[in-house]
mmCIF file of C-alpha atoms and ligand atoms in Angstrom:
data_model
loop_
_atom_site.group_PDB
_atom_site.id
_atom_site.type_symbol
_atom_site.label_atom_id
_atom_site.label_comp_id
_atom_site.label_asym_id
_atom_site.label_seq_id
_atom_site.Cartn_x
_atom_site.Cartn_y
_atom_site.Cartn_z
ATOM 1 C CA MET A 1 11.547 -17.544 5.366
ATOM 2 C CA LYS A 2 11.811 -15.398 1.477
ATOM 3 C CA THR A 3 14.087 -12.300 1.232
ATOM 4 C CA LEU A 4 14.342 -9.445 -1.313
ATOM 5 C CA GLN A 5 16.661 -6.842 -1.982
ATOM 6 C CA VAL A 6 15.610 -3.620 -2.272
ATOM 7 C CA ASN A 7 18.228 -1.077 -3.850
ATOM 8 C CA SER A 8 17.745 1.761 -3.867
ATOM 9 C CA ILE A 9 19.608 5.298 -4.125
ATOM 10 C CA HIS A 10 20.450 6.075 -0.735
ATOM 11 C CA ARG A 11 19.865 2.578 0.559
ATOM 12 C CA SER A 12 19.846 -1.240 -0.074
ATOM 13 C CA TYR A 13 17.571 -3.421 1.851
ATOM 14 C CA PRO A 14 16.070 -6.079 2.822
ATOM 15 C CA ILE A 15 12.304 -7.462 3.070
ATOM 16 C CA HIS A 16 12.266 -10.414 4.597
ATOM 17 C CA VAL A 17 8.820 -12.651 3.952
ATOM 18 C CA GLY A 18 7.570 -15.688 6.394
ATOM 19 C CA ALA A 19 5.861 -17.055 8.915
ATOM 20 C CA GLY A 20 6.521 -15.752 12.548
ATOM 21 C CA LEU A 21 9.094 -13.461 11.931
ATOM 22 C CA VAL A 22 7.315 -11.247 14.320
ATOM 23 C CA GLY A 23 8.825 -13.113 17.292
ATOM 24 C CA ARG A 24 12.449 -13.042 15.573
ATOM 25 C CA THR A 25 12.443 -8.734 14.929
ATOM 26 C CA GLY A 26 15.030 -8.697 17.437
ATOM 27 C CA GLU A 27 17.672 -10.666 16.565
ATOM 28 C CA PHE A 28 17.626 -9.278 13.303
ATOM 29 C CA LEU A 29 17.667 -5.306 15.115
ATOM 30 C CA ARG A 30 20.939 -6.994 17.211
ATOM 31 C CA ARG A 31 22.328 -8.011 13.912
ATOM 32 C CA MET A 32 21.680 -4.879 11.707
ATOM 33 C CA ARG A 33 23.736 -2.739 13.256
ATOM 34 C CA ASN A 34 24.535 -1.080 17.069
ATOM 35 C CA VAL A 35 21.512 -0.393 17.807
ATOM 36 C CA GLY A 36 20.609 2.019 20.850
ATOM 37 C CA GLN A 37 17.322 3.110 21.590
ATOM 38 C CA VAL A 38 14.167 1.651 19.585
ATOM 39 C CA ALA A 39 10.865 2.336 20.168
ATOM 40 C CA VAL A 40 8.273 1.674 18.223
ATOM 41 C CA ILE A 41 4.722 3.683 16.523
ATOM 42 C CA THR A 42 2.104 1.263 16.306
ATOM 43 C CA ASP A 43 -1.904 2.330 16.716
ATOM 44 C CA GLU A 44 -4.376 0.915 19.691
ATOM 45 C CA THR A 45 -5.796 -1.528 17.046
ATOM 46 C CA VAL A 46 -2.360 -3.364 16.466
ATOM 47 C CA ALA A 47 -1.174 -1.911 20.546
ATOM 48 C CA ALA A 48 -3.913 -5.008 21.716
ATOM 49 C CA LEU A 49 -3.355 -8.209 19.264
ATOM 50 C CA TYR A 50 0.751 -7.575 18.924
ATOM 51 C CA ARG A 51 2.273 -5.789 21.784
ATOM 52 C CA ALA A 52 2.932 -8.736 23.726
ATOM 53 C CA THR A 53 4.559 -10.294 20.904
ATOM 54 C CA LEU A 54 6.627 -7.559 19.623
ATOM 55 C CA ASP A 55 8.790 -6.444 23.096
ATOM 56 C CA GLU A 56 9.412 -10.225 23.654
ATOM 57 C CA SER A 57 10.801 -10.310 20.610
ATOM 58 C CA LEU A 58 12.777 -6.719 21.212
ATOM 59 C CA GLN A 59 13.635 -8.449 25.340
ATOM 60 C CA ARG A 60 14.683 -10.798 24.680
ATOM 61 C CA GLU A 61 17.774 -9.269 23.067
ATOM 62 C CA GLY A 62 17.931 -7.314 25.868
ATOM 63 C CA PHE A 63 16.383 -4.301 24.427
ATOM 64 C CA SER A 64 14.063 -1.682 25.972
ATOM 65 C CA PRO A 65 11.141 -0.564 23.536
ATOM 66 C CA THR A 66 9.603 2.993 24.573
ATOM 67 C CA TRP A 67 5.956 2.203 23.006
ATOM 68 C CA LEU A 68 4.181 5.327 21.389
ATOM 69 C CA THR A 69 0.115 4.369 20.680
ATOM 70 C CA ILE A 70 -1.886 6.538 18.019
ATOM 71 C CA ALA A 71 -5.597 6.165 17.814
ATOM 72 C CA PRO A 72 -6.930 3.568 14.313
ATOM 73 C CA GLY A 73 -7.115 4.965 11.085
ATOM 74 C CA GLU A 74 -6.333 7.694 8.557
ATOM 75 C CA GLU A 75 -8.199 10.902 11.580
ATOM 76 C CA SER A 76 -4.591 10.344 12.303
ATOM 77 C CA LYS A 77 -1.628 10.275 9.534
ATOM 78 C CA THR A 78 -1.701 14.339 10.687
ATOM 79 C CA VAL A 79 0.679 17.307 11.041
ATOM 80 C CA ALA A 80 -0.913 17.567 14.805
ATOM 81 C CA SER A 81 0.023 13.540 15.856
ATOM 82 C CA PHE A 82 3.778 14.103 13.361
ATOM 83 C CA GLU A 83 4.218 17.190 16.353
ATOM 84 C CA ARG A 84 3.091 14.778 19.201
ATOM 85 C CA LEU A 85 5.255 11.958 18.517
ATOM 86 C CA CYS A 86 8.307 14.057 17.615
ATOM 87 C CA GLU A 87 8.136 15.320 21.169
ATOM 88 C CA THR A 88 7.258 12.663 23.440
ATOM 89 C CA LEU A 89 9.912 11.279 21.837
ATOM 90 C CA ALA A 90 12.621 13.956 22.470
ATOM 91 C CA SER A 91 10.674 13.774 25.710
ATOM 92 C CA SER A 92 12.329 9.827 26.223
ATOM 93 C CA GLY A 93 16.039 11.149 25.459
ATOM 94 C CA MET A 94 15.648 9.406 21.856
ATOM 95 C CA ARG A 95 19.040 10.569 19.317
ATOM 96 C CA ARG A 96 19.367 10.369 15.926
ATOM 97 C CA ASP A 97 21.640 6.544 16.486
ATOM 98 C CA GLY A 98 17.803 5.584 17.632
ATOM 99 C CA LEU A 99 15.970 2.648 15.789
ATOM 100 C CA LEU A 100 12.494 3.244 15.005
ATOM 101 C CA ILE A 101 10.035 0.989 13.965
ATOM 102 C CA ALA A 102 6.300 1.468 12.400
ATOM 103 C CA LEU A 103 3.977 -2.207 13.649
ATOM 104 C CA GLY A 104 0.621 -1.673 12.055
ATOM 105 C CA GLY A 105 -1.263 -0.191 8.658
ATOM 106 C CA GLY A 106 -0.050 2.175 6.471
ATOM 107 C CA VAL A 107 -1.044 4.578 8.193
ATOM 108 C CA THR A 108 1.340 4.153 10.536
ATOM 109 C CA GLY A 109 3.762 2.810 8.541
ATOM 110 C CA ASP A 110 3.451 6.309 6.734
ATOM 111 C CA LEU A 111 2.797 8.540 10.013
ATOM 112 C CA ALA A 112 6.506 6.678 11.792
ATOM 113 C CA GLY A 113 7.958 6.920 8.359
ATOM 114 C CA PHE A 114 7.328 10.959 8.337
ATOM 115 C CA VAL A 115 8.782 10.571 11.679
ATOM 116 C CA ALA A 116 11.741 8.625 10.780
ATOM 117 C CA ALA A 117 12.201 11.087 8.156
ATOM 118 C CA SER A 118 12.109 14.372 10.103
ATOM 119 C CA TYR A 119 13.346 13.839 13.349
ATOM 120 C CA MET A 120 16.800 15.239 13.618
ATOM 121 C CA ARG A 121 17.211 15.469 10.668
ATOM 122 C CA GLY A 122 16.500 11.800 9.598
ATOM 123 C CA MET A 123 16.871 8.910 11.945
ATOM 124 C CA ASP A 124 16.283 4.659 10.883
ATOM 125 C CA ILE A 125 13.138 2.962 10.384
ATOM 126 C CA VAL A 126 11.463 -1.340 10.409
ATOM 127 C CA GLN A 127 8.580 -1.465 8.778
ATOM 128 C CA ILE A 128 6.249 -4.009 10.366
ATOM 129 C CA PRO A 129 3.021 -3.812 8.653
ATOM 130 C CA THR A 130 0.888 -5.135 10.429
ATOM 131 C CA THR A 131 -2.140 -5.121 7.085
ATOM 132 C CA LEU A 132 -1.506 -6.901 3.504
ATOM 133 C CA LEU A 133 -2.537 -3.783 2.505
ATOM 134 C CA ALA A 134 0.584 -2.359 3.490
ATOM 135 C CA GLN A 135 2.752 -6.084 3.080
ATOM 136 C CA VAL A 136 2.395 -5.556 -0.353
ATOM 137 C CA ASP A 137 2.555 -2.107 -1.801
ATOM 138 C CA SER A 138 2.236 1.250 1.554
ATOM 139 C CA SER A 139 5.565 -0.153 3.426
ATOM 140 C CA VAL A 140 7.268 -0.800 0.565
ATOM 141 C CA GLY A 141 9.332 2.274 -2.167
ATOM 142 C CA GLY A 142 10.106 4.656 0.776
ATOM 143 C CA LYS A 143 6.815 7.025 0.404
ATOM 144 C CA THR A 144 5.076 8.627 3.664
ATOM 145 C CA GLY A 145 3.130 11.310 4.168
ATOM 146 C CA LEU A 146 1.098 13.436 6.411
ATOM 147 C CA ASN A 147 -2.515 14.536 5.066
ATOM 148 C CA ILE A 148 -3.944 18.345 5.904
ATOM 149 C CA PRO A 149 -7.086 18.978 5.077
ATOM 150 C CA GLN A 150 -6.807 20.101 1.766
ATOM 151 C CA GLY A 151 -5.393 16.844 0.340
ATOM 152 C CA LYS A 152 -4.626 13.460 1.424
ATOM 153 C CA ASN A 153 -0.569 12.924 1.493
ATOM 154 C CA LEU A 154 0.295 16.591 0.979
ATOM 155 C CA ILE A 155 2.953 16.754 3.156
ATOM 156 C CA GLY A 156 5.637 14.230 3.170
ATOM 157 C CA ALA A 157 9.268 12.776 2.579
ATOM 158 C CA PHE A 158 10.780 9.059 0.460
ATOM 159 C CA TRP A 159 12.338 7.160 3.381
ATOM 160 C CA GLN A 160 13.370 4.220 2.762
ATOM 161 C CA PRO A 161 13.902 1.820 5.769
ATOM 162 C CA GLN A 162 15.870 -0.152 6.558
ATOM 163 C CA MET A 163 14.017 -3.409 7.257
ATOM 164 C CA VAL A 164 10.865 -4.548 6.160
ATOM 165 C CA ILE A 165 9.638 -7.734 8.819
ATOM 166 C CA ALA A 166 5.550 -9.070 6.364
ATOM 167 C CA ASP A 167 4.452 -11.191 8.700
ATOM 168 C CA PRO A 168 1.394 -13.021 6.630
ATOM 169 C CA ASN A 169 0.348 -14.343 10.552
ATOM 170 C CA PHE A 170 -0.498 -10.803 10.408
ATOM 171 C CA LEU A 171 -3.419 -10.737 8.456
ATOM 172 C CA THR A 172 -5.121 -14.206 9.697
ATOM 173 C CA THR A 173 -6.375 -11.161 11.918
ATOM 174 C CA LEU A 174 -7.606 -8.379 9.610
ATOM 175 C CA ASP A 175 -11.427 -7.993 8.546
ATOM 176 C CA ASP A 176 -13.544 -8.932 5.806
ATOM 177 C CA ARG A 177 -12.532 -5.553 4.270
ATOM 178 C CA GLN A 178 -9.163 -4.741 5.295
ATOM 179 C CA PHE A 179 -8.618 -8.337 3.479
ATOM 180 C CA ALA A 180 -10.287 -7.588 0.511
ATOM 181 C CA CYS A 181 -8.579 -4.958 0.181
ATOM 182 C CA GLY A 182 -5.463 -6.085 0.465
ATOM 183 C CA MET A 183 -6.285 -8.300 -2.272
ATOM 184 C CA ALA A 184 -8.057 -5.107 -5.126
ATOM 185 C CA GLU A 185 -3.577 -3.952 -4.679
ATOM 186 C CA VAL A 186 -2.882 -8.043 -4.996
ATOM 187 C CA VAL A 187 -4.405 -8.910 -8.084
ATOM 188 C CA LYS A 188 -4.078 -5.541 -9.301
ATOM 189 C CA TYR A 189 -0.294 -6.022 -9.376
ATOM 190 C CA GLY A 190 -0.674 -9.515 -11.176
ATOM 191 C CA ALA A 191 -2.401 -7.271 -13.700
ATOM 192 C CA ILE A 192 0.022 -5.124 -14.615
ATOM 193 C CA ALA A 193 2.780 -7.574 -14.165
ATOM 194 C CA SER A 194 2.543 -10.900 -13.730
ATOM 195 C CA ALA A 195 0.380 -12.960 -15.992
ATOM 196 C CA SER A 196 1.002 -15.258 -14.419
ATOM 197 C CA LEU A 197 0.119 -14.260 -9.966
ATOM 198 C CA PHE A 198 -2.924 -12.817 -11.986
ATOM 199 C CA GLU A 199 -4.053 -16.680 -12.618
ATOM 200 C CA ARG A 200 -2.961 -17.919 -9.314
ATOM 201 C CA LEU A 201 -4.765 -16.277 -7.494
ATOM 202 C CA ASP A 202 -8.099 -16.704 -9.825
ATOM 203 C CA GLY A 203 -10.287 -19.842 -8.239
ATOM 204 C CA MET A 204 -8.458 -18.317 -5.438
ATOM 205 C CA ASP A 205 -11.070 -17.014 -1.599
ATOM 206 C CA ARG A 206 -9.456 -15.687 1.647
ATOM 207 C CA GLU A 207 -9.201 -18.937 2.729
ATOM 208 C CA THR A 208 -7.019 -20.516 0.039
ATOM 209 C CA ALA A 209 -5.243 -17.071 -0.171
ATOM 210 C CA GLN A 210 -4.404 -16.774 3.093
ATOM 211 C CA GLN A 211 -2.551 -19.752 2.786
ATOM 212 C CA ASP A 212 -1.378 -19.063 0.051
ATOM 213 C CA MET A 213 -0.312 -15.546 2.203
ATOM 214 C CA GLU A 214 3.652 -15.493 2.519
ATOM 215 C CA ASN A 215 3.914 -16.671 -1.950
ATOM 216 C CA ILE A 216 2.159 -13.999 -2.638
ATOM 217 C CA VAL A 217 3.368 -11.223 -0.578
ATOM 218 C CA TYR A 218 6.772 -12.320 -1.865
ATOM 219 C CA ARG A 219 5.214 -12.275 -5.635
ATOM 220 C CA CYS A 220 4.493 -8.315 -4.960
ATOM 221 C CA CYS A 221 6.766 -7.073 -2.912
ATOM 222 C CA GLY A 222 8.846 -8.262 -5.863
ATOM 223 C CA ILE A 223 6.058 -6.190 -8.746
ATOM 224 C CA LYS A 224 7.051 -3.393 -6.662
ATOM 225 C CA LYS A 225 10.626 -3.824 -5.379
ATOM 226 C CA SER A 226 11.814 -4.070 -9.333
ATOM 227 C CA ILE A 227 9.654 -0.649 -10.763
ATOM 228 C CA VAL A 228 10.293 1.169 -7.559
ATOM 229 C CA GLU A 229 13.664 -0.038 -8.400
ATOM 230 C CA GLU A 230 13.707 1.415 -11.997
ATOM 231 C CA ASP A 231 11.399 4.388 -11.254
ATOM 232 C CA GLU A 232 11.917 5.594 -6.689
ATOM 233 C CA ARG A 233 10.635 9.078 -7.355
ATOM 234 C CA ASP A 234 7.800 8.895 -9.212
ATOM 235 C CA THR A 235 8.228 10.120 -12.318
ATOM 236 C CA GLY A 236 7.756 6.684 -15.094
ATOM 237 C CA ARG A 237 7.368 3.539 -14.459
ATOM 238 C CA ARG A 238 6.170 3.433 -10.993
ATOM 239 C CA MET A 239 3.145 4.984 -12.824
ATOM 240 C CA LEU A 240 1.744 1.577 -13.682
ATOM 241 C CA LEU A 241 1.448 0.652 -9.720
ATOM 242 C CA ASN A 242 -1.928 3.782 -10.225
ATOM 243 C CA PHE A 243 -3.265 1.476 -12.326
ATOM 244 C CA GLY A 244 -7.430 1.042 -11.483
ATOM 245 C CA HIS A 245 -6.294 4.661 -9.260
ATOM 246 C CA THR A 246 -7.184 7.477 -11.510
ATOM 247 C CA PHE A 247 -11.273 6.583 -10.897
ATOM 248 C CA GLY A 248 -10.580 5.072 -8.318
ATOM 249 C CA HIS A 249 -9.376 7.841 -6.685
ATOM 250 C CA ALA A 250 -12.214 10.532 -8.742
ATOM 251 C CA ILE A 251 -15.198 6.958 -6.530
ATOM 252 C CA GLU A 252 -13.084 7.131 -3.214
ATOM 253 C CA GLN A 253 -13.404 11.533 -3.264
ATOM 254 C CA ALA A 254 -17.283 10.934 -4.417
ATOM 255 C CA GLY A 255 -17.961 9.227 -1.191
ATOM 256 C CA ALA A 256 -15.968 11.929 0.869
ATOM 257 C CA TYR A 257 -13.832 8.745 1.956
ATOM 258 C CA ARG A 258 -16.662 6.793 4.071
ATOM 259 C CA THR A 259 -18.586 5.343 1.248
ATOM 260 C CA HIS A 260 -15.628 3.153 -0.559
ATOM 261 C CA THR A 261 -12.809 1.364 1.193
ATOM 262 C CA HIS A 262 -9.510 2.826 -1.071
ATOM 263 C CA GLY A 263 -8.919 -0.965 -1.960
ATOM 264 C CA GLU A 264 -12.683 -1.388 -3.225
ATOM 265 C CA ALA A 265 -12.233 2.343 -4.909
ATOM 266 C CA VAL A 266 -9.372 0.653 -7.279
ATOM 267 C CA ALA A 267 -10.891 -3.033 -7.621
ATOM 268 C CA ILE A 268 -14.279 -0.679 -9.213
ATOM 269 C CA GLY A 269 -11.595 1.493 -11.154
ATOM 270 C CA MET A 270 -9.852 -1.243 -12.266
ATOM 271 C CA VAL A 271 -12.846 -3.087 -14.186
ATOM 272 C CA MET A 272 -12.447 0.320 -14.989
ATOM 273 C CA ALA A 273 -9.671 1.475 -17.487
ATOM 274 C CA ALA A 274 -10.034 -2.568 -18.381
ATOM 275 C CA THR A 275 -13.115 -1.827 -20.424
ATOM 276 C CA LEU A 276 -11.752 1.162 -21.638
ATOM 277 C CA GLY A 277 -9.113 0.395 -22.981
ATOM 278 C CA GLU A 278 -11.654 -2.943 -24.776
ATOM 279 C CA SER A 279 -12.854 -0.376 -26.154
ATOM 280 C CA LEU A 280 -9.901 1.429 -27.038
ATOM 281 C CA GLY A 281 -8.379 -1.721 -29.010
ATOM 282 C CA ILE A 282 -5.545 -1.845 -26.994
ATOM 283 C CA THR A 283 -6.696 -4.767 -24.522
ATOM 284 C CA MET A 284 -7.288 -8.109 -24.854
ATOM 285 C CA PRO A 285 -11.147 -8.887 -25.377
ATOM 286 C CA GLY A 286 -12.730 -9.901 -21.862
ATOM 287 C CA THR A 287 -9.689 -9.326 -19.620
ATOM 288 C CA ALA A 288 -12.136 -6.610 -17.676
ATOM 289 C CA LYS A 289 -14.966 -9.579 -16.855
ATOM 290 C CA ARG A 290 -11.321 -11.510 -16.143
ATOM 291 C CA ILE A 291 -10.870 -9.451 -13.419
ATOM 292 C CA SER A 292 -14.396 -8.603 -12.060
ATOM 293 C CA ASP A 293 -14.018 -12.658 -11.675
ATOM 294 C CA VAL A 294 -11.287 -12.169 -9.403
ATOM 295 C CA LEU A 295 -12.742 -9.636 -7.537
ATOM 296 C CA ARG A 296 -15.449 -9.899 -7.246
ATOM 297 C CA SER A 297 -14.516 -14.501 -5.366
ATOM 298 C CA PHE A 298 -13.179 -11.462 -2.495
ATOM 299 C CA TYR A 299 -16.393 -10.048 -2.082
ATOM 300 C CA LEU A 300 -14.999 -6.876 -4.613
ATOM 301 C CA PRO A 301 -17.796 -3.992 -5.282
ATOM 302 C CA VAL A 302 -17.106 -4.287 -9.032
ATOM 303 C CA GLU A 303 -19.515 -1.599 -11.094
ATOM 304 C CA CYS A 304 -19.151 2.256 -10.905
ATOM 305 C CA PRO A 305 -22.443 3.422 -9.346
ATOM 306 C CA TYR A 306 -21.462 6.838 -9.934
ATOM 307 C CA GLN A 307 -22.694 9.015 -12.816
ATOM 308 C CA ILE A 308 -20.224 11.074 -15.516
ATOM 309 C CA ASP A 309 -21.965 14.182 -14.453
ATOM 310 C CA ILE A 310 -20.603 13.276 -10.491
ATOM 311 C CA LEU A 311 -17.460 11.622 -10.966
ATOM 312 C CA ALA A 312 -15.852 14.246 -14.298
ATOM 313 C CA PRO A 313 -14.723 16.872 -11.375
ATOM 314 C CA LEU A 314 -13.043 14.918 -10.004
ATOM 315 C CA LEU A 315 -10.511 12.989 -13.244
ATOM 316 C CA GLN A 316 -10.365 17.102 -13.511
ATOM 317 C CA ILE A 317 -12.451 16.590 -17.294
ATOM 318 C CA ASP A 318 -15.247 18.816 -18.657
ATOM 319 C CA LYS A 319 -17.430 16.887 -20.131
ATOM 320 C CA LYS A 320 -19.182 18.915 -21.898
ATOM 321 C CA ALA A 321 -16.647 20.900 -24.164
ATOM 322 C CA GLY A 322 -15.635 17.263 -24.520
ATOM 323 C CA ILE A 323 -11.705 18.297 -25.397
ATOM 324 C CA GLY A 324 -8.451 16.913 -23.772
ATOM 325 C CA GLY A 325 -7.820 13.793 -21.895
ATOM 326 C CA ILE A 326 -6.230 11.975 -19.160
ATOM 327 C CA ARG A 327 -4.069 9.588 -18.380
ATOM 328 C CA VAL A 328 -4.910 5.633 -17.347
ATOM 329 C CA VAL A 329 -2.503 3.048 -16.840
ATOM 330 C CA LEU A 330 -4.181 0.345 -19.324
ATOM 331 C CA LEU A 331 -3.318 -2.667 -19.843
ATOM 332 C CA GLU A 332 -3.198 -4.685 -22.991
ATOM 333 C CA GLU A 333 -3.778 -8.018 -22.048
ATOM 334 C CA ILE A 334 -3.170 -9.509 -18.035
ATOM 335 C CA GLY A 335 0.157 -9.083 -17.063
ATOM 336 C CA THR A 336 1.038 -5.734 -19.543
ATOM 337 C CA SER A 337 0.801 -2.255 -18.394
ATOM 338 C CA LEU A 338 1.021 0.696 -20.921
ATOM 339 C CA LEU A 339 0.330 4.662 -19.866
ATOM 340 C CA HIS A 340 -1.917 6.550 -22.189
ATOM 341 C CA THR A 341 -3.981 9.536 -22.920
ATOM 342 C CA VAL A 342 -7.556 8.418 -22.909
ATOM 343 C CA GLU A 343 -10.299 11.585 -25.493
ATOM 344 C CA THR A 344 -12.281 12.963 -22.808
ATOM 345 C CA VAL A 345 -15.315 12.053 -25.310
ATOM 346 C CA GLU A 346 -13.348 8.084 -24.831
ATOM 347 C CA ILE A 347 -14.423 8.345 -21.489
ATOM 348 C CA MET A 348 -17.809 9.827 -21.618
ATOM 349 C CA LYS A 349 -19.038 7.320 -23.860
ATOM 350 C CA LEU A 350 -17.756 4.466 -21.276
ATOM 351 C CA PHE A 351 -20.128 5.924 -18.533
ATOM 352 C CA ASP A 352 -22.845 6.372 -21.224
ATOM 353 C CA LYS A 353 -21.888 2.447 -21.444
ATOM 354 C CA GLY A 354 -22.923 2.148 -18.327
ATOM 355 C CA GLY A 355 -19.795 2.300 -16.139
ATOM 356 C CA ALA A 356 -17.912 -0.533 -15.552
ATOM 357 C CA LEU A 357 -18.987 -3.784 -17.903
HETATM 358 N N1 NAD B 1 3.423 4.889 1.814
HETATM 359 C C1 NAD B 1 2.603 4.410 0.162
HETATM 360 O O1 NAD B 1 3.142 4.209 -0.870
HETATM 361 C C2 NAD B 1 1.267 3.861 0.291
HETATM 362 C C3 NAD B 1 1.546 3.432 -0.509
HETATM 363 C C4 NAD B 1 -0.439 2.373 -0.433
HETATM 364 C C5 NAD B 1 -1.308 3.336 0.456
HETATM 365 N N2 NAD B 1 -0.429 3.775 1.742
HETATM 366 C C6 NAD B 1 -1.794 4.681 2.345
HETATM 367 O O2 NAD B 1 -2.523 3.673 3.804
HETATM 368 C C7 NAD B 1 -2.928 3.411 4.645
HETATM 369 C C8 NAD B 1 -4.116 3.029 3.768
HETATM 370 O O3 NAD B 1 -3.644 2.125 4.596
HETATM 371 P P1 NAD B 1 -4.332 0.587 5.401
HETATM 372 O O4 NAD B 1 -4.997 0.196 4.669
HETATM 373 O O5 NAD B 1 -2.955 -0.498 6.195
HETATM 374 O O6 NAD B 1 -4.936 1.232 6.668
HETATM 375 P P2 NAD B 1 -4.070 1.138 8.357
HETATM 376 O O7 NAD B 1 -2.771 1.744 9.440
HETATM 377 O O8 NAD B 1 -5.392 2.263 8.787
HETATM 378 O O9 NAD B 1 -5.107 -0.342 8.599
HETATM 379 C C9 NAD B 1 -6.001 -0.394 8.568
HETATM 380 C C10 NAD B 1 -7.158 -0.795 9.658
HETATM 381 O O10 NAD B 1 -6.378 -2.113 10.356
HETATM 382 C C11 NAD B 1 -5.602 -2.600 11.271
HETATM 383 N N3 NAD B 1 -5.128 -3.200 11.947
HETATM 384 C C12 NAD B 1 -4.253 -3.219 11.411
HETATM 385 N N4 NAD B 1 -3.168 -4.126 10.777
HETATM 386 C C13 NAD B 1 -4.501 -5.330 11.168
HETATM 387 C C14 NAD B 1 -3.690 -6.549 11.412
HETATM 388 N N5 NAD B 1 -3.377 -7.072 11.867
HETATM 389 N N6 NAD B 1 -4.742 -7.670 12.505
HETATM 390 C C15 NAD B 1 -6.291 -6.797 12.437
HETATM 391 N N7 NAD B 1 -5.889 -5.024 12.289
HETATM 392 C C16 NAD B 1 -5.638 -4.726 12.479
HETATM 393 C C17 NAD B 1 -5.941 -0.884 11.852
HETATM 394 O O11 NAD B 1 -6.046 -0.820 13.168
HETATM 395 C C18 NAD B 1 -7.019 -0.808 11.389
HETATM 396 O O12 NAD B 1 -8.390 0.467 12.003
HETATM 397 C C19 NAD B 1 -3.011 4.908 3.444
HETATM 398 O O13 NAD B 1 -2.821 6.423 4.284
HETATM 399 C C20 NAD B 1 -3.050 5.094 2.501
HETATM 400 O O14 NAD B 1 -2.517 6.742 2.212
HETATM 401 C C21 NAD B 1 0.551 4.185 1.304
#
């Protein structure tokens, strides 16, 4: 087991990373504080796979958790689910000194995190992320969120967990697309902050990455920790975590969130940002090719399927006027990133050249 300590403004908490750790959850809780009532929020898919293991670990230490289950997928990150979960907690007699556990991917973590931030004006939560994306990204940093019809994550709060338990064994049951989605974020960490992590990924495939997963998750969490410690409220350095996300979000939106997963869209977005950086003379030549080679080995797409006409309004640039610009994260080289305002005309040139490579 490896442990990182995240020091946020209101709380310092550990991230434990290690194979088989879910079986030690009860033991971790017992050591934490005098925990009373425990409720676990999870989705149906994760419950079918892992409820028994977590339940056994909790029961062994004398906890009798209440289980609250949501339907899997983004459709559950709603105000209606939030309300239902709060009502169920209240009916079960959950008090403010109880503890929530979020067992699942980013949807469960974001929703349960917001419940924890709000129920009785705030209660403790332990995050047990079960997807790669959740282990390296959403469970760390305290952002919680709900979607409303007007947009994703428009409701939310910063609410730090008491502990994160990241067990790489969960990742063996992810389907290939979901695994790849998380790998896009892993590649992002290497690209923005760690040339050595990036080089380690070079030449890996799912099987070899899975064997090295404890290390990979630990290193990604370490990078996210150092960035969020410096900029908890997302007003400065934390924006570097958005590498590939400016174009990625537009690509996701263009396909109505059905054509590309978030990770697939970010993969394309990273190659576009690197290509853009190269054409501006900011990014070392050959970087976009290196990124796309690593992404391809995890079966991630690297080419933008949309024309500028479709993406321009989503990027909030005016193609006809050709004025103004957008803030994007660019690389100087693998492992070094910066925020840069790019003129609309430069983005148009990128598309004229074919969008991606
Ligand atoms: N809070 C943050 O900082 C932050 C950062 C990035 C993303 N997010 C949010 O995260 C969400 C996406 O997260 P996600 O990709 O984990 O989605 P998810 O939670 O929907 O999980 C994806 C699918 O995988 C299944 N699953 C989960 N663990 C599994 C396992 N071990 N084996 C088999 N199947 C499993 C789930 O049931 C679900 O169907 C989005 O809502 C996004 O907004 C939040």
